[in-house]
PDB file of C-alpha atoms and ligand atoms in Angstrom:
ATOM      1  CA  UNK A 253      14.049   6.489   0.866  1.00 69.00           C
ATOM      2  CA  UNK A 254      14.046   9.575   3.032  1.00 78.00           C
ATOM      3  CA  UNK A 255      13.273  11.981   0.159  1.00 86.00           C
ATOM      4  CA  UNK A 256      10.159  10.305  -1.220  1.00 91.00           C
ATOM      5  CA  UNK A 257       6.940  12.285  -1.150  1.00 93.00           C
ATOM      6  CA  UNK A 258       3.221  11.597  -1.015  1.00 96.00           C
ATOM      7  CA  UNK A 259       3.103  12.751  -4.650  1.00 95.00           C
ATOM      8  CA  UNK A 260       5.381   9.829  -5.615  1.00 96.00           C
ATOM      9  CA  UNK A 261       2.533   7.488  -4.658  1.00 98.00           C
ATOM     10  CA  UNK A 262       0.423   6.719  -7.700  1.00 98.00           C
ATOM     11  CA  UNK A 263      -2.434   4.696  -9.079  1.00 98.00           C
ATOM     12  CA  UNK A 264      -1.506   2.112 -11.684  1.00 98.00           C
ATOM     13  CA  UNK A 265      -4.296   1.041 -14.036  1.00 98.00           C
ATOM     14  CA  UNK A 266      -4.438  -2.682 -14.653  1.00 98.00           C
ATOM     15  CA  UNK A 267      -5.829  -4.157 -17.829  1.00 98.00           C
ATOM     16  CA  UNK A 268      -9.470  -5.208 -17.517  1.00 98.00           C
ATOM     17  CA  UNK A 269     -10.475  -7.944 -19.913  1.00 98.00           C
ATOM     18  CA  UNK A 270     -14.265  -7.972 -20.029  1.00 98.00           C
ATOM     19  CA  UNK A 271     -16.556 -10.583 -21.422  1.00 97.00           C
ATOM     20  CA  UNK A 272     -19.981 -12.019 -20.650  1.00 98.00           C
ATOM     21  CA  UNK A 273     -18.389 -14.423 -18.133  1.00 98.00           C
ATOM     22  CA  UNK A 274     -16.985 -11.572 -16.052  1.00 98.00           C
ATOM     23  CA  UNK A 275     -13.849  -9.455 -15.817  1.00 98.00           C
ATOM     24  CA  UNK A 276     -10.217 -10.475 -15.649  1.00 98.00           C
ATOM     25  CA  UNK A 277      -7.300  -8.264 -14.610  1.00 98.00           C
ATOM     26  CA  UNK A 278      -3.667  -9.245 -14.761  1.00 98.00           C
ATOM     27  CA  UNK A 279      -0.374  -8.098 -13.260  1.00 97.00           C
ATOM     28  CA  UNK A 280       2.810  -9.088 -15.036  1.00 95.00           C
ATOM     29  CA  UNK A 281       6.458  -8.417 -14.288  1.00 90.00           C
ATOM     30  CA  UNK A 282       6.470  -5.103 -16.135  1.00 94.00           C
ATOM     31  CA  UNK A 283       3.157  -3.792 -14.705  1.00 96.00           C
ATOM     32  CA  UNK A 284       4.806  -2.628 -11.495  1.00 97.00           C
ATOM     33  CA  UNK A 285       8.339  -1.254 -11.007  1.00 97.00           C
ATOM     34  CA  UNK A 286       9.660  -4.003  -8.725  1.00 97.00           C
ATOM     35  CA  UNK A 287      10.049  -7.767  -8.539  1.00 97.00           C
ATOM     36  CA  UNK A 288       7.503  -9.329  -6.209  1.00 97.00           C
ATOM     37  CA  UNK A 289       9.131 -11.092  -3.259  1.00 98.00           C
ATOM     38  CA  UNK A 290       6.028 -11.429  -1.061  1.00 98.00           C
ATOM     39  CA  UNK A 291       2.248 -11.429  -1.346  1.00 98.00           C
ATOM     40  CA  UNK A 292      -0.181 -11.010   1.543  1.00 98.00           C
ATOM     41  CA  UNK A 293      -3.762  -9.941   1.955  1.00 98.00           C
ATOM     42  CA  UNK A 294      -6.036  -8.315   4.483  1.00 98.00           C
ATOM     43  CA  UNK A 295      -9.582  -9.599   4.882  1.00 98.00           C
ATOM     44  CA  UNK A 296     -12.356  -9.800   7.506  1.00 98.00           C
ATOM     45  CA  UNK A 297     -11.272  -6.317   8.581  1.00 98.00           C
ATOM     46  CA  UNK A 298     -13.786  -4.683  10.982  1.00 97.00           C
ATOM     47  CA  UNK A 299     -15.149  -1.377   9.637  1.00 95.00           C
ATOM     48  CA  UNK A 300     -13.703   0.538  12.598  1.00 96.00           C
ATOM     49  CA  UNK A 301     -10.243  -1.056  12.323  1.00 97.00           C
ATOM     50  CA  UNK A 302      -7.142   0.902  11.521  1.00 97.00           C
ATOM     51  CA  UNK A 303      -4.265  -0.878   9.798  1.00 98.00           C
ATOM     52  CA  UNK A 304      -0.871   0.212   8.593  1.00 97.00           C
ATOM     53  CA  UNK A 305       0.284   3.127  10.703  1.00 97.00           C
ATOM     54  CA  UNK A 306       3.893   2.854   9.599  1.00 98.00           C
ATOM     55  CA  UNK A 307       6.419   3.647   6.873  1.00 98.00           C
ATOM     56  CA  UNK A 308       9.129   1.526   5.281  1.00 98.00           C
ATOM     57  CA  UNK A 309      12.767   2.401   4.734  1.00 97.00           C
ATOM     58  CA  UNK A 310      13.218   0.208   1.640  1.00 97.00           C
ATOM     59  CA  UNK A 311      10.030  -1.711   0.881  1.00 97.00           C
ATOM     60  CA  UNK A 312       7.759  -0.714  -2.009  1.00 98.00           C
ATOM     61  CA  UNK A 313       4.210  -2.048  -2.113  1.00 98.00           C
ATOM     62  CA  UNK A 314       1.352  -2.319  -4.568  1.00 98.00           C
ATOM     63  CA  UNK A 315      -2.130  -2.470  -3.024  1.00 98.00           C
ATOM     64  CA  UNK A 316      -5.122  -3.821  -4.925  1.00 98.00           C
ATOM     65  CA  UNK A 317      -8.696  -3.730  -3.582  1.00 98.00           C
ATOM     66  CA  UNK A 318      -9.714  -7.176  -4.813  1.00 98.00           C
ATOM     67  CA  UNK A 319     -13.147  -6.683  -3.276  1.00 98.00           C
ATOM     68  CA  UNK A 320     -14.965  -3.808  -1.537  1.00 98.00           C
ATOM     69  CA  UNK A 321     -13.267  -0.556  -0.639  1.00 98.00           C
ATOM     70  CA  UNK A 322     -11.000   1.120   1.902  1.00 98.00           C
ATOM     71  CA  UNK A 323      -9.156   4.404   2.334  1.00 98.00           C
ATOM     72  CA  UNK A 324      -5.382   4.864   2.363  1.00 98.00           C
ATOM     73  CA  UNK A 325      -4.090   7.936   4.187  1.00 98.00           C
ATOM     74  CA  UNK A 326      -0.598   8.926   3.031  1.00 98.00           C
ATOM     75  CA  UNK A 327       1.784  11.302   4.765  1.00 97.00           C
ATOM     76  CA  UNK A 328       5.258  12.662   4.112  1.00 95.00           C
ATOM     77  CA  UNK A 329       6.855  15.349   6.206  1.00 86.00           C
ATOM     78  CA  UNK A 330       4.679  18.061   4.609  1.00 91.00           C
ATOM     79  CA  UNK A 331       1.615  16.700   2.891  1.00 95.00           C
ATOM     80  CA  UNK A 332      -1.294  14.386   3.725  1.00 97.00           C
ATOM     81  CA  UNK A 333      -3.432  12.757   1.082  1.00 97.00           C
ATOM     82  CA  UNK A 334      -6.318  10.294   1.169  1.00 98.00           C
ATOM     83  CA  UNK A 335      -6.978   7.789  -1.613  1.00 98.00           C
ATOM     84  CA  UNK A 336     -10.033   5.549  -1.785  1.00 98.00           C
ATOM     85  CA  UNK A 337      -9.366   2.192  -3.399  1.00 98.00           C
ATOM     86  CA  UNK A 338     -12.515   0.554  -4.722  1.00 98.00           C
ATOM     87  CA  UNK A 339     -11.753  -0.792  -8.201  1.00 98.00           C
ATOM     88  CA  UNK A 340      -9.992  -4.154  -8.616  1.00 98.00           C
ATOM     89  CA  UNK A 341      -8.346  -2.880 -11.808  1.00 98.00           C
ATOM     90  CA  UNK A 342      -6.730   0.130 -10.101  1.00 98.00           C
ATOM     91  CA  UNK A 343      -3.894  -0.461  -7.645  1.00 98.00           C
ATOM     92  CA  UNK A 344      -1.872   1.930  -5.511  1.00 98.00           C
ATOM     93  CA  UNK A 345       1.921   1.979  -5.710  1.00 98.00           C
ATOM     94  CA  UNK A 346       3.308   3.131  -2.346  1.00 98.00           C
ATOM     95  CA  UNK A 347       6.976   4.047  -2.358  1.00 97.00           C
ATOM     96  CA  UNK A 348       9.226   3.652   0.649  1.00 97.00           C
ATOM     97  CA  UNK A 349       9.562   6.618   3.017  1.00 97.00           C
ATOM     98  CA  UNK A 350       5.844   7.393   3.028  1.00 97.00           C
ATOM     99  CA  UNK A 351       3.626   6.948   6.097  1.00 98.00           C
ATOM    100  CA  UNK A 352       0.437   4.984   5.364  1.00 98.00           C
ATOM    101  CA  UNK A 353      -2.730   4.235   7.295  1.00 98.00           C
ATOM    102  CA  UNK A 354      -5.564   2.030   6.046  1.00 98.00           C
ATOM    103  CA  UNK A 355      -9.088   2.578   7.338  1.00 98.00           C
ATOM    104  CA  UNK A 356     -12.795   2.631   6.557  1.00 98.00           C
ATOM    105  CA  UNK A 357     -12.871  -0.930   5.214  1.00 98.00           C
ATOM    106  CA  UNK A 358     -16.217  -1.875   3.695  1.00 98.00           C
ATOM    107  CA  UNK A 359     -17.851  -5.157   4.583  1.00 98.00           C
ATOM    108  CA  UNK A 360     -16.132  -7.974   2.678  1.00 97.00           C
ATOM    109  CA  UNK A 361     -13.201  -5.800   1.593  1.00 98.00           C
ATOM    110  CA  UNK A 362     -10.044  -7.661   0.568  1.00 98.00           C
ATOM    111  CA  UNK A 363      -6.735  -5.817   0.141  1.00 98.00           C
ATOM    112  CA  UNK A 364      -4.075  -7.698  -1.783  1.00 98.00           C
ATOM    113  CA  UNK A 365      -0.520  -6.473  -1.179  1.00 98.00           C
ATOM    114  CA  UNK A 366       2.410  -7.202  -3.482  1.00 98.00           C
ATOM    115  CA  UNK A 367       5.700  -6.369  -1.800  1.00 98.00           C
ATOM    116  CA  UNK A 368       9.233  -5.805  -3.065  1.00 98.00           C
ATOM    117  CA  UNK A 369      10.879  -7.439  -0.025  1.00 98.00           C
ATOM    118  CA  UNK A 370      10.335 -10.350   2.316  1.00 98.00           C
ATOM    119  CA  UNK A 371       9.034  -9.496   5.778  1.00 98.00           C
ATOM    120  CA  UNK A 372      11.630  -7.646   7.826  1.00 98.00           C
ATOM    121  CA  UNK A 373      10.605  -5.850  11.005  1.00 98.00           C
ATOM    122  CA  UNK A 374      13.802  -3.764  10.830  1.00 98.00           C
ATOM    123  CA  UNK A 375      12.488  -2.112   7.655  1.00 98.00           C
ATOM    124  CA  UNK A 376       9.459  -0.687   9.536  1.00 98.00           C
ATOM    125  CA  UNK A 377       9.161   2.757  11.116  1.00 98.00           C
ATOM    126  CA  UNK A 378       6.184   2.266  13.408  1.00 98.00           C
ATOM    127  CA  UNK A 379       6.352   5.468  15.503  1.00 97.00           C
ATOM    128  CA  UNK A 380       5.152   8.655  13.842  1.00 96.00           C
ATOM    129  CA  UNK A 381       7.682  10.671  15.808  1.00 96.00           C
ATOM    130  CA  UNK A 382      10.479   8.431  14.539  1.00 97.00           C
ATOM    131  CA  UNK A 383       9.097   8.861  11.005  1.00 97.00           C
ATOM    132  CA  UNK A 384       9.276  12.655  11.282  1.00 95.00           C
ATOM    133  CA  UNK A 385      12.798  12.316  12.587  1.00 95.00           C
ATOM    134  CA  UNK A 386      13.683  10.034   9.663  1.00 95.00           C
ATOM    135  CA  UNK A 387      12.313  12.680   7.254  1.00 93.00           C
ATOM    136  CA  UNK A 388      14.560  15.256   8.885  1.00 90.00           C
ATOM    137  CA  UNK A 389      11.941  17.205  10.831  1.00 81.00           C
TER     138      UNK A 389
HETATM  139  P1  TYD B 142       1.159  -5.295  10.742  1.00 77.52           P
HETATM  140  O1  TYD B 142       2.407  -4.800  10.103  1.00 77.52           O
HETATM  141  O2  TYD B 142       0.737  -4.707  12.037  1.00 77.52           O
HETATM  142  O3  TYD B 142      -0.060  -5.216   9.697  1.00 77.52           O
HETATM  143  P2  TYD B 142      -0.703  -3.902   9.031  1.00 77.52           P
HETATM  144  O4  TYD B 142       0.427  -3.040   8.612  1.00 77.52           O
HETATM  145  O5  TYD B 142      -1.517  -4.427   7.889  1.00 77.52           O
HETATM  146  O6  TYD B 142      -1.579  -3.238  10.025  1.00 77.52           O
HETATM  147  O7  TYD B 142       1.305  -6.869  10.884  1.00 77.52           O
HETATM  148  C1  TYD B 142       0.478  -7.636  11.718  1.00 77.52           C
HETATM  149  C2  TYD B 142       1.259  -8.835  12.210  1.00 77.52           C
HETATM  150  O8  TYD B 142       1.552  -9.707  11.136  1.00 77.52           O
HETATM  151  C3  TYD B 142       2.576  -8.452  12.863  1.00 77.52           C
HETATM  152  O9  TYD B 142       2.745  -9.283  14.006  1.00 77.52           O
HETATM  153  C4  TYD B 142       3.608  -8.806  11.839  1.00 77.52           C
HETATM  154  C5  TYD B 142       2.958  -9.945  11.074  1.00 77.52           C
HETATM  155  N1  TYD B 142       3.349 -10.026   9.654  1.00 77.52           N
HETATM  156  C6  TYD B 142       4.100 -11.084   9.215  1.00 77.52           C
HETATM  157  O10 TYD B 142       4.494 -11.984   9.987  1.00 77.52           O
HETATM  158  N2  TYD B 142       4.442 -11.157   7.884  1.00 77.52           N
HETATM  159  C7  TYD B 142       4.053 -10.211   7.004  1.00 77.52           C
HETATM  160  O11 TYD B 142       4.374 -10.313   5.792  1.00 77.52           O
HETATM  161  C8  TYD B 142       3.257  -9.092   7.473  1.00 77.52           C
HETATM  162  C9  TYD B 142       2.811  -8.015   6.545  1.00 77.52           C
HETATM  163  C10 TYD B 142       2.936  -9.045   8.805  1.00 77.52           C
END
C-alpha cells in the first residue's frame, strides 16, 4: 500500500515456552495478520553483505531471527528507522509499501521470513527512486 508508514512496522512477541530442555516458540494462524503462502530463510550471510533493498506493493512479511542478529533499516517517504533483531521470540512485521534493507548480520545468523504471497517479481520495487515516486514524492 502506498500510504503505509515506517511506524506501521511492529515487533510481535511470540510465546516462549521454557523448560530445562530449552526454549520453544510457536507461530500459529492468529499470531500474525496474514495467511502464510511462502517461507524462506537467509543464512551464511557475510557480515558485510546487504540484503533487501526493496519495497513490496502487496506483500507483507514477518521476519524472525532464528539465530544470531541483524539490523533492519526501514524507510517510508519521510522517516527512517533501524531495528535490531536478535531474539528468536520477537519477530518483525513489515507491511507493504515500506522500503527495507537488512545488514550487519552476525556470524551464524539465520533470518526466517514468512510471507503473505508467493514469489512475484512484479510485486517488488527495487529502485529507491521508483519507491519515492510510488510514495508520491
Ligand atoms: P532477493 O530479493 O535479491 O533477496 P533479498 O531481498 O533477501 O536480498 O532475491 C535473491 C534471488 O532469489 C533473486 O534472484 C530472486 C530469488 N528468489 C526466489 O526465487 N524466490 C523467493 O522467494 C525469493 C525471496 C527470492
